[in-house]
């Protein structure tokens, strides 16, 4: 058993921000990643971070854009809290060495994305996440108070029922984790645990999210008794590269922000004018649905995104990562359009937290994509996600430091019990079930929904849950099994939330309830 002051599950933007803040206030922190340190979505972020950084813009504008994109559902207090802290978050990152692009006058170079009424996205070319992750990891590696633990897969949170003197307490004392090196299950104890484990995009067949986005933190917190909210709002990005070799490469929204246009490859029509007066810069849910509608109506494989009219110099300077990647695939984006399709991109719902990142379980905090903080509502505004990670990572850490004496102390935690399980002789079940979930989620719980399709998905998930539960209780856990168990849980949460919402709002669009209700209400599932 290892003891730390604080355990952070996740080494993305949220986890490392929290860890650095805690370490600076003197806490000994262990930070887990289930694979390599940079294996989350943070490294893959392209477009940038939204922040009001010039006089012509204002907090009010950023707040309004967030509320409009979120279809009236975001919590205004939370939006204000985050937007007002954005400039300080950017300043801290710059201090850590993130080389944000500047214009020729030495001011921030701000790009634009859908749903933003101003240029407001600070960025490092088209590889912002990579630069941010590098700076955060470097600072964490150098900090004496931080122990980084890659290749440790958290399985479940430790609570009263795991103590030698059993109790029904919901307090969280750390977690059990599978060590990929030793293949042993370790007990990691701490006074506070921060869940920063990212989203659940891999519940869908086509997703821009990394392989590990299996909703582990949402499922763990749910099993630990925490409320989960707004899981029906799965965000689909309108422009994921369509390529048979490369399945999940994003084409940043900044391409449209810098003048990229969407074209139906069959008719040659610039079609967004038929869907929204903001054209290609309408919020993401609208553009994703428009692409989906064109593809389905004309039986296309993809639509075209064209930025070639901006000229080779501009395109290569602004989008070097995309240019290099696509030239390697035989597509010269300075000369020809990019074939794109919508794909799952972001999990707007998650574990309910307050402004201090507190969940319903004492001792458990959460930050980043794993949460439902109230910021995104029914649809996340582009580039508000990394921002949420920085603001809530810091808020959770600050609350822990300020309330240290009130946090639960771990006592006599039982070791993981493997006495009644054996090694699996049927690994094929895991791949089969995983594939089934991702396919029916794509087909039945996708961009356009109906109650009948959701019911079909619910029947299937109920059946698969039984199989996975049985498998889990008979066999020794492996990383794949841990992820599959969580994937079934989050698929169920998404479907149940979608079935509960009898209206279309933001990312939840259902043919059975096409209207939007007058009152905006969160979907809250209680364990
Ligand atoms: P992540 O960065 O996803 O990190 C999750 C961490 O949790 C990882 O370290 C992982 O190993 C760990 N973990 C997960 N499960 C376990 C477990 N069971 N045990 C131990 N560790 C675990 N947002 C923006 O604001 N701007 C952008 O430009 C932008 N571009 C994007 C581009 C792409 C392709 C994608 C996929 C997303 C983009 N987003 C963007 C969204 C944004 O990147 C993510 O929402 C954000 O990075 C999430 O950060 P996080 O810290 O919450 O989680
Ligand atoms: C993008 O660069 O298009 C992604 C931005 C985001 O997800 O916020």
Coordinates of C-alpha atoms and ligand atoms in Angstrom, one line a residue:
X1 CA 0.0 0.0 0.0
X2 CA 1.4 3.5 -0.9
X3 CA 0.3 6.6 0.9
X4 CA 0.3 10.1 -0.7
X5 CA -1.3 13.4 0.4
X6 CA -3.3 13.6 -2.8
X7 CA -3.9 11.2 -5.7
X8 CA -4.6 12.6 -9.1
X9 CA -6.0 10.2 -11.7
X10 CA -4.9 11.6 -15.1
X11 CA -1.9 13.4 -16.5
X12 CA -3.7 15.7 -19.0
X13 CA -4.3 19.4 -18.7
X14 CA -6.7 19.1 -15.7
X15 CA -4.6 16.5 -13.8
X16 CA -1.2 18.2 -14.2
X17 CA -2.6 21.7 -13.4
X18 CA -4.1 20.3 -10.2
X19 CA -0.9 18.5 -9.3
X20 CA 1.3 21.5 -9.9
X21 CA -1.0 23.7 -7.7
X22 CA -1.0 21.1 -4.9
X23 CA 2.7 20.6 -5.1
X24 CA 3.3 24.3 -4.8
X25 CA 1.3 24.4 -1.6
X26 CA 3.5 21.6 -0.2
X27 CA 1.4 18.5 -0.8
X28 CA 2.9 15.2 -1.9
X29 CA 1.1 14.2 -5.0
X30 CA 1.0 11.0 -7.1
X31 CA -0.3 11.4 -10.6
X32 CA -1.5 8.3 -12.5
X33 CA -1.7 7.7 -16.3
X34 CA -3.1 4.5 -17.6
X35 CA -0.5 4.5 -20.4
X36 CA 2.2 6.9 -21.2
X37 CA 2.1 10.3 -19.6
X38 CA 0.8 12.2 -22.7
X39 CA -1.7 9.6 -23.7
X40 CA -4.9 11.7 -23.2
X41 CA -6.7 14.1 -25.4
X42 CA -4.7 17.1 -24.2
X43 CA -1.7 16.3 -26.4
X44 CA -4.0 16.1 -29.4
X45 CA -5.7 19.5 -29.1
X46 CA -5.1 21.5 -32.2
X47 CA -7.1 24.8 -32.3
X48 CA -6.2 26.4 -29.0
X49 CA -7.6 27.9 -25.8
X50 CA -10.4 30.5 -25.6
X51 CA -9.6 33.6 -23.6
X52 CA -10.4 37.3 -23.7
X53 CA -7.1 38.9 -24.4
X54 CA -7.7 42.1 -26.3
X55 CA -9.5 45.3 -25.6
X56 CA -12.0 45.0 -28.5
X57 CA -13.3 41.8 -26.9
X58 CA -15.0 41.4 -23.5
X59 CA -15.9 38.8 -20.8
X60 CA -19.5 39.5 -21.6
X61 CA -19.0 38.5 -25.2
X62 CA -17.2 35.3 -24.3
X63 CA -20.0 34.5 -21.7
X64 CA -22.7 35.2 -24.2
X65 CA -21.1 33.0 -26.9
X66 CA -20.7 30.2 -24.4
X67 CA -24.4 30.4 -23.3
X68 CA -25.6 30.5 -27.0
X69 CA -23.4 27.6 -28.1
X70 CA -24.6 25.6 -25.0
X71 CA -28.3 26.2 -26.1
X72 CA -29.2 28.1 -22.9
X73 CA -28.2 25.2 -20.7
X74 CA -24.8 26.4 -19.3
X75 CA -24.9 27.6 -15.7
X76 CA -24.2 31.3 -16.0
X77 CA -22.3 31.5 -12.7
X78 CA -20.0 28.8 -13.8
X79 CA -19.5 30.4 -17.2
X80 CA -18.5 33.7 -15.5
X81 CA -16.2 31.9 -13.1
X82 CA -14.3 30.2 -16.0
X83 CA -14.3 33.1 -18.5
X84 CA -13.0 35.6 -15.9
X85 CA -10.1 33.2 -15.0
X86 CA -9.0 32.6 -18.5
X87 CA -6.5 35.4 -18.9
X88 CA -4.7 34.4 -15.7
X89 CA -4.6 30.7 -16.9
X90 CA -3.0 31.8 -20.1
X91 CA -0.4 33.9 -18.3
X92 CA 0.5 30.9 -16.1
X93 CA 1.0 28.7 -19.1
X94 CA 3.1 31.3 -20.8
X95 CA 5.2 31.5 -17.6
X96 CA 5.6 27.7 -17.8
X97 CA 7.1 28.2 -21.3
X98 CA 4.2 27.5 -23.7
X99 CA 5.3 29.3 -26.8
X100 CA 1.9 30.8 -27.8
X101 CA 2.0 32.5 -31.3
X102 CA 2.3 36.2 -31.3
X103 CA 1.6 38.7 -34.1
X104 CA 4.2 41.0 -35.6
X105 CA 3.5 43.7 -32.8
X106 CA 4.2 41.1 -30.1
X107 CA 0.5 40.8 -29.2
X108 CA -1.2 37.4 -28.9
X109 CA -2.1 36.0 -32.3
X110 CA -5.7 35.1 -31.9
X111 CA -7.5 32.7 -34.2
X112 CA -11.2 32.2 -34.6
X113 CA -13.5 29.1 -34.3
X114 CA -17.2 28.4 -34.7
X115 CA -19.6 30.0 -32.3
X116 CA -17.1 32.8 -31.2
X117 CA -18.1 36.3 -32.1
X118 CA -14.5 37.5 -31.9
X119 CA -11.0 36.2 -32.6
X120 CA -10.3 34.8 -29.1
X121 CA -8.3 31.6 -29.5
X122 CA -4.7 31.7 -28.3
X123 CA -2.7 28.9 -29.9
X124 CA 0.6 27.3 -30.8
X125 CA 0.1 26.9 -34.6
X126 CA -2.2 23.9 -35.0
X127 CA -0.6 21.8 -32.2
X128 CA -1.5 23.8 -29.1
X129 CA -2.2 20.7 -26.9
X130 CA 1.2 19.2 -27.6
X131 CA 2.9 22.4 -26.5
X132 CA 0.8 22.7 -23.4
X133 CA 1.3 19.1 -22.4
X134 CA 5.1 19.4 -22.9
X135 CA 5.3 22.4 -20.6
X136 CA 3.1 20.9 -17.9
X137 CA 4.9 17.6 -18.0
X138 CA 8.3 19.3 -17.8
X139 CA 7.2 21.3 -14.7
X140 CA 5.7 18.2 -13.1
X141 CA 8.8 16.1 -13.7
X142 CA 11.0 18.7 -12.1
X143 CA 8.8 19.2 -9.0
X144 CA 10.0 17.3 -5.9
X145 CA 6.5 17.0 -4.5
X146 CA 5.2 15.2 -7.6
X147 CA 5.5 11.4 -8.3
X148 CA 4.4 10.5 -11.8
X149 CA 3.1 7.0 -12.2
X150 CA 2.5 6.1 -15.8
X151 CA 1.1 2.7 -16.8
X152 CA -1.1 2.5 -13.8
X153 CA -4.8 1.8 -14.6
X154 CA -7.2 2.9 -11.9
X155 CA -9.9 0.3 -11.4
X156 CA -12.1 1.6 -8.6
X157 CA -12.1 4.1 -5.8
X158 CA -11.4 3.0 -2.3
X159 CA -14.3 3.6 0.1
X160 CA -15.7 2.4 3.4
X161 CA -16.6 -1.0 2.1
X162 CA -12.9 -1.6 1.4
X163 CA -11.7 -1.0 4.9
X164 CA -10.8 -3.8 7.4
X165 CA -13.4 -2.3 9.7
X166 CA -16.1 -2.3 7.0
X167 CA -18.3 0.8 6.9
X168 CA -20.9 2.1 4.5
X169 CA -19.2 5.5 4.3
X170 CA -19.0 7.1 0.9
X171 CA -15.7 8.8 1.7
X172 CA -13.0 8.2 -0.9
X173 CA -9.5 7.2 0.4
X174 CA -7.7 6.6 -2.9
X175 CA -8.0 3.9 -5.5
X176 CA -7.0 0.4 -6.6
X177 CA -4.8 0.4 -9.7
X178 CA -3.5 -2.2 -12.1
X179 CA 0.3 -1.8 -12.6
X180 CA 1.0 -2.8 -16.2
X181 CA 4.7 -3.4 -15.4
X182 CA 4.2 -5.9 -12.5
X183 CA 0.7 -6.9 -13.5
X184 CA -0.1 -6.6 -9.7
X185 CA -3.0 -4.6 -8.3
X186 CA -1.8 -1.8 -6.0
X187 CA -3.7 0.1 -3.3
X188 CA -2.9 3.8 -3.5
X189 CA -4.2 5.8 -0.5
X190 CA -4.6 9.6 -0.1
X191 CA -6.5 12.2 1.9
X192 CA -8.0 13.5 -1.3
X193 CA -8.4 12.1 -4.8
X194 CA -8.8 14.2 -8.0
X195 CA -10.4 12.4 -11.0
X196 CA -9.0 14.0 -14.1
X197 CA -9.3 11.0 -16.4
X198 CA -10.8 12.7 -19.5
X199 CA -13.8 11.8 -21.7
X200 CA -15.7 8.8 -23.0
X201 CA -15.4 9.3 -26.8
X202 CA -14.4 5.8 -27.5
X203 CA -17.9 4.6 -26.7
X204 CA -18.4 5.5 -30.4
X205 CA -17.1 3.8 -33.5
X206 CA -15.8 7.0 -35.1
X207 CA -14.1 9.4 -32.7
X208 CA -11.3 12.0 -32.7
X209 CA -10.5 11.0 -29.1
X210 CA -7.5 8.9 -28.1
X211 CA -7.8 5.1 -27.5
X212 CA -8.0 5.6 -23.7
X213 CA -11.1 7.8 -23.7
X214 CA -13.3 5.0 -22.3
X215 CA -15.0 7.0 -19.6
X216 CA -13.2 5.3 -16.7
X217 CA -13.5 8.2 -14.3
X218 CA -17.2 8.7 -15.0
X219 CA -17.9 5.0 -14.4
X220 CA -15.7 4.9 -11.2
X221 CA -17.3 8.0 -9.7
X222 CA -20.8 6.7 -10.6
X223 CA -20.0 3.4 -8.9
X224 CA -18.7 5.4 -5.9
X225 CA -22.2 7.1 -5.6
X226 CA -21.7 10.3 -7.5
X227 CA -24.3 11.9 -9.6
X228 CA -23.6 12.1 -13.4
X229 CA -25.3 14.7 -15.6
X230 CA -26.0 15.6 -19.2
X231 CA -24.4 12.5 -20.7
X232 CA -26.7 12.7 -23.8
X233 CA -24.7 15.7 -25.0
X234 CA -21.9 13.9 -26.9
X235 CA -20.2 16.4 -29.2
X236 CA -19.5 15.5 -32.8
X237 CA -16.8 17.5 -34.5
X238 CA -17.8 18.4 -38.1
X239 CA -14.4 17.9 -39.7
X240 CA -12.6 14.7 -39.0
X241 CA -10.4 13.5 -41.9
X242 CA -12.0 10.9 -44.1
X243 CA -9.2 8.4 -44.9
X244 CA -9.3 4.6 -44.9
X245 CA -5.8 4.4 -43.3
X246 CA -6.1 7.2 -40.7
X247 CA -9.3 6.9 -38.9
X248 CA -9.3 9.7 -36.3
X249 CA -7.3 12.7 -37.4
X250 CA -9.0 16.0 -36.6
X251 CA -9.0 19.0 -39.0
X252 CA -9.2 21.9 -36.6
X253 CA -12.1 24.2 -36.6
X254 CA -9.5 27.0 -37.0
X255 CA -9.4 26.0 -40.7
X256 CA -12.9 27.2 -41.0
X257 CA -12.1 30.1 -38.7
X258 CA -9.4 31.2 -41.2
X259 CA -11.8 31.0 -44.2
X260 CA -12.2 27.3 -44.9
X261 CA -15.4 26.5 -46.7
X262 CA -17.5 23.3 -46.8
X263 CA -18.6 22.0 -50.2
X264 CA -20.8 19.1 -51.4
X265 CA -18.4 17.2 -53.6
X266 CA -21.2 16.0 -55.9
X267 CA -23.0 19.3 -56.5
X268 CA -20.1 21.6 -55.9
X269 CA -22.4 23.7 -53.7
X270 CA -21.1 25.6 -50.6
X271 CA -24.0 24.2 -48.6
X272 CA -23.8 25.9 -45.1
X273 CA -25.9 28.8 -46.4
X274 CA -28.8 26.3 -46.4
X275 CA -28.4 25.6 -42.7
X276 CA -27.3 28.7 -40.8
X277 CA -26.6 32.3 -41.5
X278 CA -23.3 32.0 -39.7
X279 CA -22.2 29.6 -42.4
X280 CA -19.1 27.5 -41.6
X281 CA -18.7 29.4 -38.3
X282 CA -22.0 28.3 -36.8
X283 CA -21.7 26.3 -33.5
X284 CA -20.3 22.8 -33.9
X285 CA -23.6 20.9 -33.5
X286 CA -25.2 22.8 -36.4
X287 CA -22.2 22.2 -38.7
X288 CA -21.9 18.6 -37.8
X289 CA -25.6 18.0 -38.5
X290 CA -25.3 19.8 -41.8
X291 CA -22.4 17.6 -42.9
X292 CA -24.2 14.5 -41.7
X293 CA -27.4 15.6 -43.6
X294 CA -25.5 16.2 -46.9
X295 CA -23.7 12.9 -46.6
X296 CA -26.8 10.9 -45.9
X297 CA -29.0 12.7 -48.4
X298 CA -26.6 12.2 -51.4
X299 CA -25.1 8.9 -50.3
X300 CA -21.7 10.5 -50.0
X301 CA -18.6 9.1 -48.2
X302 CA -17.6 12.7 -47.1
X303 CA -17.9 16.4 -47.8
X304 CA -15.1 18.7 -48.8
X305 CA -13.4 21.3 -46.6
X306 CA -11.4 23.7 -48.8
X307 CA -8.8 26.2 -47.5
X308 CA -6.6 26.2 -50.7
X309 CA -7.8 29.7 -51.7
X310 CA -5.8 31.2 -48.8
X311 CA -2.6 30.3 -50.7
X312 CA 0.3 28.0 -49.8
X313 CA 2.3 30.4 -47.6
X314 CA -0.7 31.2 -45.3
X315 CA -1.9 27.6 -45.1
X316 CA 1.5 26.1 -44.3
X317 CA 2.3 28.8 -41.7
X318 CA -1.1 28.4 -39.9
X319 CA -1.6 24.7 -40.2
X320 CA 1.8 23.0 -40.4
X321 CA 0.8 19.8 -38.6
X322 CA -2.2 19.2 -40.8
X323 CA -0.3 20.1 -43.9
X324 CA 2.5 17.7 -43.1
X325 CA 0.1 14.9 -42.1
X326 CA -2.0 15.2 -45.2
X327 CA 0.9 15.6 -47.6
X328 CA 2.1 12.3 -46.3
X329 CA -1.3 10.8 -47.3
X330 CA -1.1 12.3 -50.8
X331 CA -3.4 15.3 -50.1
X332 CA -1.9 18.8 -50.7
X333 CA -4.2 21.1 -48.8
X334 CA -2.7 24.2 -50.5
X335 CA -4.1 22.9 -53.8
X336 CA -7.1 20.7 -53.1
X337 CA -10.0 20.2 -50.7
X338 CA -9.9 17.9 -47.7
X339 CA -12.4 15.0 -47.4
X340 CA -14.1 15.2 -44.0
X341 CA -16.8 13.5 -42.0
X342 CA -18.3 14.2 -38.6
X343 CA -16.9 12.1 -35.7
X344 CA -17.5 12.0 -31.9
X345 CA -15.2 14.5 -30.3
X346 CA -16.0 15.6 -26.8
X347 CA -18.0 14.4 -23.8
X348 CA -20.0 17.5 -22.5
X349 CA -21.6 15.6 -19.6
X350 CA -19.9 13.8 -16.7
X351 CA -19.5 13.7 -13.0
X352 CA -21.3 16.6 -11.3
X353 CA -18.9 19.1 -9.6
X354 CA -19.3 22.4 -7.9
X355 CA -17.1 25.5 -8.3
X356 CA -14.4 23.9 -6.1
X357 CA -14.4 20.7 -8.2
X358 CA -16.1 18.8 -5.3
X359 CA -18.1 15.7 -6.3
X360 CA -20.8 14.1 -4.1
X361 CA -18.3 11.7 -2.5
X362 CA -16.3 13.3 0.4
X363 CA -12.6 13.3 -0.5
X364 CA -13.3 13.0 -4.2
X365 CA -12.8 15.9 -6.6
X366 CA -12.9 16.0 -10.4
X367 CA -11.7 18.3 -13.1
X368 CA -11.7 18.5 -16.9
X369 CA -13.5 16.5 -19.5
X370 CA -14.6 13.9 -16.9
X371 CA -16.9 16.4 -15.3
X372 CA -20.2 18.2 -15.8
X373 CA -19.3 21.5 -14.2
X374 CA -22.1 23.5 -15.8
X375 CA -19.8 25.3 -18.3
X376 CA -20.8 23.6 -21.5
X377 CA -24.5 23.0 -21.2
X378 CA -26.0 21.3 -24.3
X379 CA -22.9 21.9 -26.6
X380 CA -19.4 23.0 -25.8
X381 CA -18.1 26.2 -27.4
X382 CA -14.9 25.5 -29.3
X383 CA -11.7 25.8 -27.2
X384 CA -13.5 26.2 -23.9
X385 CA -12.4 22.7 -22.9
X386 CA -8.7 23.1 -22.2
X387 CA -9.7 26.3 -20.4
X388 CA -12.1 24.4 -18.1
X389 CA -9.2 22.0 -17.3
X390 CA -6.9 24.8 -16.1
X391 CA -9.6 26.6 -14.1
X392 CA -11.1 23.6 -12.4
X393 CA -7.7 21.8 -11.9
X394 CA -6.6 24.8 -10.0
X395 CA -9.9 25.3 -8.1
X396 CA -9.9 21.7 -6.9
X397 CA -6.3 21.9 -5.7
X398 CA -6.9 25.2 -3.9
X399 CA -9.9 23.8 -2.1
X400 CA -7.9 20.8 -1.0
X401 CA -5.1 22.9 0.4
X402 CA -7.5 25.3 2.1
X403 CA -9.5 22.5 3.8
X404 CA -6.8 20.0 4.5
X405 CA -7.8 19.2 8.0
X406 CA -11.3 18.3 7.1
X407 CA -10.4 15.7 4.5
X408 CA -11.0 12.0 5.3
X409 CA -8.0 10.0 6.5
X410 CA -7.4 6.5 5.0
X411 CA -7.3 3.7 7.6
X412 CA -6.6 -0.1 7.2
X413 CA -7.6 -0.5 3.6
X414 CA -7.9 -4.1 2.5
X415 CA -5.7 -5.4 -0.3
X416 CA -7.4 -6.3 -3.6
X417 CA -8.8 -9.8 -3.4
X418 CA -8.1 -12.1 -6.3
X419 CA -8.8 -15.4 -4.4
X420 CA -12.0 -16.2 -6.3
X421 CA -11.0 -15.4 -9.9
X422 CA -8.8 -17.1 -12.5
X423 CA -7.0 -16.0 -15.7
X424 CA -9.4 -15.5 -18.6
X425 CA -9.4 -18.1 -21.4
X426 CA -11.8 -16.1 -23.5
X427 CA -10.1 -12.8 -24.3
X428 CA -12.0 -12.8 -27.6
X429 CA -15.2 -11.8 -25.7
X430 CA -13.6 -8.4 -24.8
X431 CA -12.9 -7.4 -28.4
X432 CA -16.3 -8.6 -29.6
X433 CA -18.3 -6.7 -26.9
X434 CA -16.2 -3.6 -27.3
X435 CA -16.8 -3.6 -31.1
X436 CA -20.6 -4.2 -30.6
X437 CA -20.9 -1.3 -28.2
X438 CA -19.1 1.2 -30.4
X439 CA -21.1 0.2 -33.5
X440 CA -24.6 0.4 -31.9
X441 CA -23.7 3.7 -30.2
X442 CA -22.7 5.2 -33.5
X443 CA -25.8 3.9 -35.4
X444 CA -28.4 4.3 -32.7
X445 CA -27.2 7.1 -30.3
X446 CA -25.4 9.3 -32.9
X447 CA -25.9 12.7 -34.4
X448 CA -29.7 12.3 -35.2
X449 CA -31.7 10.1 -32.7
X450 CA -35.1 8.6 -32.4
X451 CA -36.7 7.0 -29.3
X452 CA -36.9 3.6 -31.1
X453 CA -33.2 3.6 -31.9
X454 CA -32.4 4.6 -28.3
X455 CA -34.6 1.7 -27.1
X456 CA -32.7 -0.7 -29.4
X457 CA -29.4 0.6 -27.9
X458 CA -30.8 0.2 -24.4
X459 CA -31.8 -3.5 -25.0
X460 CA -28.3 -4.2 -26.3
X461 CA -26.4 -2.5 -23.6
X462 CA -28.5 -4.4 -20.9
X463 CA -27.6 -7.7 -22.5
X464 CA -23.9 -6.8 -22.8
X465 CA -23.7 -5.5 -19.3
X466 CA -24.8 -9.0 -18.0
X467 CA -22.1 -10.6 -20.0
X468 CA -19.4 -8.2 -18.9
X469 CA -20.5 -8.4 -15.2
X470 CA -20.2 -12.1 -15.3
X471 CA -16.9 -12.0 -17.0
X472 CA -15.6 -9.4 -14.5
X473 CA -16.6 -11.6 -11.5
X474 CA -14.9 -14.7 -12.8
X475 CA -11.7 -13.5 -14.3
X476 CA -8.6 -11.6 -13.2
X477 CA -8.7 -8.0 -14.3
X478 CA -6.7 -6.7 -17.3
X479 CA -6.5 -3.2 -18.7
X480 CA -8.8 -4.2 -21.5
X481 CA -11.4 -5.7 -19.1
X482 CA -11.2 -2.6 -16.9
X483 CA -11.9 -0.4 -19.9
X484 CA -14.7 -2.6 -21.2
X485 CA -16.5 -2.6 -17.9
X486 CA -16.4 1.2 -17.9
X487 CA -17.4 1.5 -21.5
X488 CA -20.6 -0.5 -20.9
X489 CA -21.3 1.7 -17.9
X490 CA -20.9 5.0 -19.8
X491 CA -22.8 3.7 -22.8
X492 CA -25.7 2.9 -20.5
X493 CA -25.5 6.4 -18.9
X494 CA -25.5 8.1 -22.3
X495 CA -28.5 6.1 -23.5
X496 CA -30.5 6.6 -20.3
X497 CA -29.8 10.3 -20.4
X498 CA -30.8 10.5 -24.0
X499 CA -34.1 8.6 -23.4
X500 CA -34.9 11.1 -20.6
X501 CA -34.7 14.2 -22.7
X502 CA -38.0 14.8 -24.5
X503 CA -36.8 17.8 -26.6
X504 CA -34.1 18.6 -29.1
X505 CA -31.4 20.9 -27.6
X506 CA -27.9 21.5 -28.7
X507 CA -26.2 18.2 -29.4
X508 CA -29.2 16.1 -28.5
X509 CA -31.3 16.0 -31.7
X510 CA -34.2 13.6 -31.8
X511 CA -36.8 13.3 -34.6
X512 CA -39.5 12.3 -32.0
X513 CA -39.1 15.6 -30.1
X514 CA -37.8 18.2 -32.6
X515 CA -38.8 21.2 -30.6
X516 CA -36.8 22.9 -27.8
X517 CA -38.5 23.3 -24.4
X518 CA -38.9 26.9 -23.1
X519 CA -37.1 25.9 -19.9
X520 CA -33.5 24.5 -20.0
X521 CA -33.0 21.7 -17.5
X522 CA -30.0 19.4 -16.8
X523 CA -30.4 15.7 -17.0
X524 CA -29.2 14.3 -13.7
X525 CA -28.8 10.6 -13.0
X526 CA -28.6 9.6 -9.4
X527 CA -26.8 6.3 -8.5
Ligands
LIG1 P1 -7.0 14.0 -20.9 O1 -6.1 15.0 -21.5 O2 -7.8 13.2 -21.9 O3 -6.2 13.1 -20.0 C1 -6.8 12.0 -19.4 C2 -5.8 11.3 -18.5 O4 -6.4 10.4 -17.6 C3 -4.7 10.6 -19.2 O5 -3.5 10.8 -18.6 C4 -5.1 9.1 -19.0 O6 -4.0 8.2 -19.1 C5 -5.7 9.2 -17.7 N1 -6.6 8.1 -17.3 C6 -7.8 7.8 -17.9 N2 -8.4 6.7 -17.4 C7 -7.5 6.3 -16.4 C8 -7.5 5.2 -15.5 N3 -8.4 4.3 -15.5 N4 -6.4 5.1 -14.7 C9 -5.4 5.9 -14.7 N5 -5.3 7.0 -15.6 C10 -6.4 7.2 -16.4 N6 -10.1 21.4 -26.5 C11 -9.8 22.7 -26.5 O7 -10.1 23.5 -25.6 N7 -9.1 23.2 -27.6 C12 -8.7 22.4 -28.6 O8 -8.1 22.9 -29.6 C13 -9.1 21.1 -28.6 N8 -8.7 20.2 -29.6 C14 -9.0 18.9 -29.5 C15 -8.5 18.0 -30.5 C16 -8.7 16.7 -30.4 C17 -8.3 15.8 -31.5 C18 -9.4 16.2 -29.3 C19 -9.7 14.7 -29.1 C20 -9.9 17.0 -28.3 C21 -9.6 18.4 -28.4 N9 -10.1 19.3 -27.4 C22 -9.7 20.6 -27.5 C23 -10.6 18.8 -26.2 C24 -9.5 18.7 -25.1 O9 -8.3 18.3 -25.7 C25 -9.9 17.8 -24.0 O10 -11.2 18.0 -23.5 C26 -8.9 18.0 -22.8 O11 -7.6 17.9 -23.2 C27 -9.2 17.0 -21.7 O12 -8.2 17.1 -20.8 P2 -8.3 16.2 -19.4 O13 -7.1 16.6 -18.6 O14 -9.6 16.3 -18.9 O15 -8.1 14.7 -19.9
LIG2 C1 -10.5 22.1 -33.0 O1 -9.3 22.5 -33.1 O2 -11.3 22.2 -33.9 C2 -10.9 21.5 -31.7 C3 -11.2 22.6 -30.8 C4 -12.0 22.1 -29.7 O3 -12.3 20.9 -29.6 O4 -12.3 22.9 -28.8

